[in-house]
CSV table of C-alpha atoms in Angstrom, one decimal:
chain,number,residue,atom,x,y,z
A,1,UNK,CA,28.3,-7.8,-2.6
A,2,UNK,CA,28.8,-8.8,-6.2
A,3,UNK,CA,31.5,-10.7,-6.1
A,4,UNK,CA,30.7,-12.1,-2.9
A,5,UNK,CA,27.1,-13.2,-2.9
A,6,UNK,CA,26.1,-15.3,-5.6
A,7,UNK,CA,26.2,-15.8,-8.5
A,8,UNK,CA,30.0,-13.6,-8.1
A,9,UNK,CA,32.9,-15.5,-8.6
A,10,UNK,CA,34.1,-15.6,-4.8
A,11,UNK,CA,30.6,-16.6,-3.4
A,12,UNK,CA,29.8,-19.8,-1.7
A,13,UNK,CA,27.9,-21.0,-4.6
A,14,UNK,CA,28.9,-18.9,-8.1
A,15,UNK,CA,27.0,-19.0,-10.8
A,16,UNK,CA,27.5,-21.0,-14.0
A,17,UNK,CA,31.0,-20.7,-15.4
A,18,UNK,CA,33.5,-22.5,-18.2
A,19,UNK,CA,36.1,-22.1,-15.5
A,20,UNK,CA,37.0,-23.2,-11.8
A,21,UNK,CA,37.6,-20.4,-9.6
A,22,UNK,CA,40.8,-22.8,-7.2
A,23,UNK,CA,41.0,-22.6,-3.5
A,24,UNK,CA,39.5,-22.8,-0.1
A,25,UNK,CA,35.2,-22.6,-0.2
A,26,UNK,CA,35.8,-19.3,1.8
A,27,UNK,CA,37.7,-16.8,-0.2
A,28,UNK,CA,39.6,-13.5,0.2
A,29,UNK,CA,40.5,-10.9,-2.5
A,30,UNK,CA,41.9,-7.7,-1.8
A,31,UNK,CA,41.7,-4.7,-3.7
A,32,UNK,CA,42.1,-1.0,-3.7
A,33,UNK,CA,39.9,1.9,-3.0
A,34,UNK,CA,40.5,4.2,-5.6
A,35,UNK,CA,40.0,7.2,-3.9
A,36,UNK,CA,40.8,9.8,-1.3
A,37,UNK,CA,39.5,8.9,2.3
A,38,UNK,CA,39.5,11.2,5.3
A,39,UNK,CA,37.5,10.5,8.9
A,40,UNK,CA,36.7,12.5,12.0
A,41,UNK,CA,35.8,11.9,15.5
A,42,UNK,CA,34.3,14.9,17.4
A,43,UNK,CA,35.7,17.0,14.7
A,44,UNK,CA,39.2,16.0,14.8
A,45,UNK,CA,41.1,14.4,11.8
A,46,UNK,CA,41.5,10.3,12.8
A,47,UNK,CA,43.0,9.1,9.1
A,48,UNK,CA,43.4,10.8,5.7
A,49,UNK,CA,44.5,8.1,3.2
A,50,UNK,CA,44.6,7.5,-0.5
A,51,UNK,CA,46.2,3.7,0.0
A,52,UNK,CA,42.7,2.2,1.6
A,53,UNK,CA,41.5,-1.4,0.4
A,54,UNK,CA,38.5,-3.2,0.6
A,55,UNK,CA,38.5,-6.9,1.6
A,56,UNK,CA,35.8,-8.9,-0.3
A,57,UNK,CA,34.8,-12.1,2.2
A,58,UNK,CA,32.6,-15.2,0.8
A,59,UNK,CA,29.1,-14.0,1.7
A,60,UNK,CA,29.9,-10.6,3.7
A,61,UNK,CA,29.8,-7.0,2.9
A,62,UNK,CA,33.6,-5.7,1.6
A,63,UNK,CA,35.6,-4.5,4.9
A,64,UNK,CA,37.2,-1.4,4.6
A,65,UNK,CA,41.1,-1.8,5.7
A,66,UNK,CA,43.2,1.3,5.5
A,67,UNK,CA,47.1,2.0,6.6
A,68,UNK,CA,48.3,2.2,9.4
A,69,UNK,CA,50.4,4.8,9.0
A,70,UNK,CA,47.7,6.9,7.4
A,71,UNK,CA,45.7,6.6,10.7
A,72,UNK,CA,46.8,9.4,13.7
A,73,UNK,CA,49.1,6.9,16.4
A,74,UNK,CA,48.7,9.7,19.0
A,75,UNK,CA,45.1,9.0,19.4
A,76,UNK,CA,45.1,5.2,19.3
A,77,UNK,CA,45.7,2.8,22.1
A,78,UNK,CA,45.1,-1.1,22.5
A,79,UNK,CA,41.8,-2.9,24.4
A,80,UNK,CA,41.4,-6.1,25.7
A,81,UNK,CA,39.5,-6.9,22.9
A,82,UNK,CA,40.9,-10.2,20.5
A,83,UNK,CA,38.9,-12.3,18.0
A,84,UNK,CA,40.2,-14.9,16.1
A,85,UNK,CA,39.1,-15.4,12.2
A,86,UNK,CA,39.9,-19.0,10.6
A,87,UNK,CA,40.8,-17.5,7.6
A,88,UNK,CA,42.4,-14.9,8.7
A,89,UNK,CA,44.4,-15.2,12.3
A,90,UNK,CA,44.0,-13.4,15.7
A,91,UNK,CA,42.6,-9.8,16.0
A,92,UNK,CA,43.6,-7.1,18.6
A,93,UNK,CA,41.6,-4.1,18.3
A,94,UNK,CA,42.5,-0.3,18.9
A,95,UNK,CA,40.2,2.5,20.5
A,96,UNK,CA,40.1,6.2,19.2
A,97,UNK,CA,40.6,8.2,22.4
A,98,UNK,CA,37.6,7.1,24.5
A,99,UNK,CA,35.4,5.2,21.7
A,100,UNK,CA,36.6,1.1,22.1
A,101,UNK,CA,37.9,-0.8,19.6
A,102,UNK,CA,37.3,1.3,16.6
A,103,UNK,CA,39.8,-0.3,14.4
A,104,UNK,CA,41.1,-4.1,14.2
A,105,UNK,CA,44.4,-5.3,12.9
A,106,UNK,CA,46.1,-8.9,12.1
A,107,UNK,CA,49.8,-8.3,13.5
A,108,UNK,CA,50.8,-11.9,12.6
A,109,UNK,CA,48.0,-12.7,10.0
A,110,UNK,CA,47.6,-16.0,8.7
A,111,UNK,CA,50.1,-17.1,5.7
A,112,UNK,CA,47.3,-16.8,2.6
A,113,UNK,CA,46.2,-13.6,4.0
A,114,UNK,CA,49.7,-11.9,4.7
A,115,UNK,CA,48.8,-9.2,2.8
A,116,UNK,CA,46.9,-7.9,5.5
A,117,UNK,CA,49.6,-7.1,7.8
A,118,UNK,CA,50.3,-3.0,8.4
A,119,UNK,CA,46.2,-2.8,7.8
A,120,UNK,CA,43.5,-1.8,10.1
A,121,UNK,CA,40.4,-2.5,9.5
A,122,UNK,CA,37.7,0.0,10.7
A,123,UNK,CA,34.3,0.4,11.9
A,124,UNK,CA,32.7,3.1,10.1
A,125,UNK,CA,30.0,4.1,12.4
A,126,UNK,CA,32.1,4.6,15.2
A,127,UNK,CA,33.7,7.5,13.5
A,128,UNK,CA,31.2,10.4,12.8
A,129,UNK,CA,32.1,12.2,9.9
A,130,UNK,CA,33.9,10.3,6.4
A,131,UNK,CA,34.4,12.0,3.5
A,132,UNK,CA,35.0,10.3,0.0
A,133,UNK,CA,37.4,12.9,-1.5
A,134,UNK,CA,35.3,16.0,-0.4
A,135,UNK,CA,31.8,14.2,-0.5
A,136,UNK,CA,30.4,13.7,3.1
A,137,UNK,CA,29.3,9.8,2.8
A,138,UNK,CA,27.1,8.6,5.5
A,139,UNK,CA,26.8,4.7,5.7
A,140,UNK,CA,29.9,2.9,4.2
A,141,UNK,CA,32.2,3.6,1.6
A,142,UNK,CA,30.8,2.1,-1.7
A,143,UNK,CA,32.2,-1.0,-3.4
A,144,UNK,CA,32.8,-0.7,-6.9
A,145,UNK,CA,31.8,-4.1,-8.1
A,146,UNK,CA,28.1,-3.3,-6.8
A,147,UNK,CA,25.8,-1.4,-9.1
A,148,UNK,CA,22.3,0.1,-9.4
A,149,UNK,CA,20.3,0.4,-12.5
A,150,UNK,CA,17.0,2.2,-12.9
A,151,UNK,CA,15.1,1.8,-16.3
A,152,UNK,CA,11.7,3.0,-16.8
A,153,UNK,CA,9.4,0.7,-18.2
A,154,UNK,CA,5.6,0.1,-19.1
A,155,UNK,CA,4.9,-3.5,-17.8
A,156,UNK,CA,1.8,-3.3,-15.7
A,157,UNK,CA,2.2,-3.3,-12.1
A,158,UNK,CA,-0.4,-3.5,-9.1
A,159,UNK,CA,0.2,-3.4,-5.4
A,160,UNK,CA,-2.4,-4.6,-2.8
A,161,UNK,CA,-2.7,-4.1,0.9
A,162,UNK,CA,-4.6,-7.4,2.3
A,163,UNK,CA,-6.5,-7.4,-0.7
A,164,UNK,CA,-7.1,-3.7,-1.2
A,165,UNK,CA,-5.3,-2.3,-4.6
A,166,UNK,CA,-3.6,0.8,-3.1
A,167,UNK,CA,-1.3,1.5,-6.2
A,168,UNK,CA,-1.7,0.4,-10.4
A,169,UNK,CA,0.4,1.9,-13.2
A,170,UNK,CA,1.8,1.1,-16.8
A,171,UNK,CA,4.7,3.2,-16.2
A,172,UNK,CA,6.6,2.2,-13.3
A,173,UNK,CA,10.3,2.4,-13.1
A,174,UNK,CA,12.4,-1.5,-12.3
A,175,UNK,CA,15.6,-0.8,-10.1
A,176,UNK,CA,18.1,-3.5,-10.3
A,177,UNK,CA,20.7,-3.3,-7.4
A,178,UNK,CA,23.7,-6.2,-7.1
A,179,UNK,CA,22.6,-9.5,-4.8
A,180,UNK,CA,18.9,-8.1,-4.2
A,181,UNK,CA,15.2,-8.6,-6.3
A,182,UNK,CA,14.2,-6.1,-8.6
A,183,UNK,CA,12.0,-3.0,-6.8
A,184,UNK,CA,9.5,-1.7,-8.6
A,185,UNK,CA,9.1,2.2,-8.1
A,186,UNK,CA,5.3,3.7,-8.7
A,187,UNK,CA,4.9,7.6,-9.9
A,188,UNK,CA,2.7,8.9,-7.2
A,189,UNK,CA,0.0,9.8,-9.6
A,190,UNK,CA,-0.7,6.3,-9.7
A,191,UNK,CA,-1.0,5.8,-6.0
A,192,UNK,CA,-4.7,5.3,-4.7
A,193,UNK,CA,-4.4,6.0,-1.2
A,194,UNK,CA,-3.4,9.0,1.1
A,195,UNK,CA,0.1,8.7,2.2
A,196,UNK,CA,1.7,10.9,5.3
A,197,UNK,CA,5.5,11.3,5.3
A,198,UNK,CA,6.6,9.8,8.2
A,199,UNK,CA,9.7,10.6,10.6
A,200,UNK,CA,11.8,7.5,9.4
A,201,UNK,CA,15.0,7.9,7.3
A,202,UNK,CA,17.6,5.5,5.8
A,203,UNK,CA,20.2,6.3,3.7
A,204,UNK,CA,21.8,3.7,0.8
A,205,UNK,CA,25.2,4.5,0.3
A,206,UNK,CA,23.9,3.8,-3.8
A,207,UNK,CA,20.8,5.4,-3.9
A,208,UNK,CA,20.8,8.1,-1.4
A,209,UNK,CA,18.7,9.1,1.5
A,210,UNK,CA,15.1,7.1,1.3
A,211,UNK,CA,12.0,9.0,3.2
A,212,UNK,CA,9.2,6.9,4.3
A,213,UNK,CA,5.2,7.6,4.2
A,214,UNK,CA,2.6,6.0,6.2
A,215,UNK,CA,-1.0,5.4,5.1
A,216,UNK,CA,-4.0,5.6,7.9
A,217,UNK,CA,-3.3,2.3,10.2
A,218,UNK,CA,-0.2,1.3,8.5
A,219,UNK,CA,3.3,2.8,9.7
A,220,UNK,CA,6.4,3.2,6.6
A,221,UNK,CA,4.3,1.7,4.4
A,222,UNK,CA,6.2,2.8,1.4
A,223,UNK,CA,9.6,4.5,0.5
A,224,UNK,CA,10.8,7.0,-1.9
A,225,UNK,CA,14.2,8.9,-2.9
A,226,UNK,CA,13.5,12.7,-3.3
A,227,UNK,CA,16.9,13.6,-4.5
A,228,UNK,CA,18.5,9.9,-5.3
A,229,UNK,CA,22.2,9.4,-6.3
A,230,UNK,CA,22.4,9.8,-10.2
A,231,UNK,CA,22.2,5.4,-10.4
A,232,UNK,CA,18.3,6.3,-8.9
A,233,UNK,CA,17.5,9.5,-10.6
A,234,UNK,CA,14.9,7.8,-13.0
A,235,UNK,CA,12.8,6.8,-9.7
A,236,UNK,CA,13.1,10.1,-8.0
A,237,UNK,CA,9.8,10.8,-5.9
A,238,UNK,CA,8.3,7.6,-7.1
A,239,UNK,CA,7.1,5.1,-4.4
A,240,UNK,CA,8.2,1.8,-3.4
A,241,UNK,CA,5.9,-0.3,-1.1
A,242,UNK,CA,6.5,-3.0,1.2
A,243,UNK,CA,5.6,-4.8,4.7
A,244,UNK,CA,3.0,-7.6,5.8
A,245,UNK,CA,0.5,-8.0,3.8
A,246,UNK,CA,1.9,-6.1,0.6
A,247,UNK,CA,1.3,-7.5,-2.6
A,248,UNK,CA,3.3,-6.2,-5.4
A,249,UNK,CA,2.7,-7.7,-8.9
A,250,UNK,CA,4.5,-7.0,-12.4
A,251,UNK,CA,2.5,-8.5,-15.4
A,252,UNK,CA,0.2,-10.7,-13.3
A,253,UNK,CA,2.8,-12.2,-11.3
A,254,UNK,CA,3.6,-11.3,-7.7
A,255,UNK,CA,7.1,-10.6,-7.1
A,256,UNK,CA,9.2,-9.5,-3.9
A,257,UNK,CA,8.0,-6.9,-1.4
């Protein structure tokens, strides 16, 4: 969300500037995806496209959008499904054989967002396999503008559990990601209490898949990346803690959990 959260220049509120960025408080930019885009549905090829766009929204994730002539018409057909965007016009929506309203389109989009028309936009969970050139990606397509950073450092950090330090180190790793606080990663050396990996998995379409470990009486109470995206690789197997009645403080100073 970097240019659509702020301090980015299409955000509700952006950040200091010497310029005025003109127009409505809600803003649209469109711009391409660079890259090849293919999705399945039960195993069978739904759209294969290198002309897909992303639609940046004051204050939302970027919408993917792709063709609609990159997108198979046998397997399409309308629903009874319509929305209506301000900013954008009235939405009918398209189901991939039996799966409703997979894609939406803007036949007669509003004037400022004209650009939209012969685009569908699409839900990517409702297709189950999407490959970024030959990649397999798992949550949504990533938008360029956002960016992680992971630097090691040696500030001092401590984490407490209602009071209890569960966690202290001098050499923690600070990961910066676009629109959200700093996270502070802890090698596991420096971890005081018995963690148990737990069954819960997310996966960050920027960092990779995140594993979770419980301590005795406390479910997920940390998370690590075993085998992060290159952005994470300096906090690979390190742990970042979180939940009620987490404490996490860098130089003294408590920051978020």
């Amino acid at each position: 969300m970097a240019l659509t959260q702020s301090p980015g220049p299409i955000a509700a509120q952006p950040g200091p500037t010497n310029f005025t960025v003109d127009g409505p408080a809600h803003k649209l930019l469109l711009t391409p995806f660079p890259r090849r885009l293919r999705a399945e549905l039960g195993g069978e090829l739904v759209l294969d496209t290198t002309g897909a766009q992303l639609v940046h929204e004051t204050g939302l994730l970027a919408a993917l959008y792709v063709p609609e002539a990159d997108v198979r018409a046998e397997l399409l057909s309308p629903t009874d499904t319509r929305t209506h965007c301000p900013f954008k016009g009235d939405a009918s929506y398209l189901a991939v054989k039996d799966v409703p309203d997979v894609f939406w389109t803007y036949r007669e989009p509003n004037p400022e967002a004209a650009w939209l028309e012969g685009l569908l936009g699409v839900y990517f969970r409702k297709l189950d396999r999407w490959l970024d050139e030959d990649e397999e990606i798992h949550t949504h397509v990533r938008d360029p503008y956002h960016r992680v950073d992971a630097r090691r450092s040696s500030r001092h950090v401590r984490v407490t559990v209602d009071g209890e330090v569960v966690a202290e180190t001098r050499r923690p790793v600070v990961l910066s990601e676009t629109g959200m606080p700093n996270r502070l990663y802890v090698p596991r050396e420096d971890v005081r209490v018995e963690l148990v990996r737990s069954a819960t998995t997310t996966h960050c379409p920027y960092k990779g898949e995140a594993t979770y470990w419980s301590a005795p009486g406390r479910e997920d109470l940390a998370w690590s990346f075993e085998a992060p995206f290159v952005d994470a690789l300096p906090a690979q197997g390190m742990l970042s803690f979180w939940g009620d009645g987490v404490v996490v403080e860098l130089d003294g100073v408590a920051v978020p959990a």
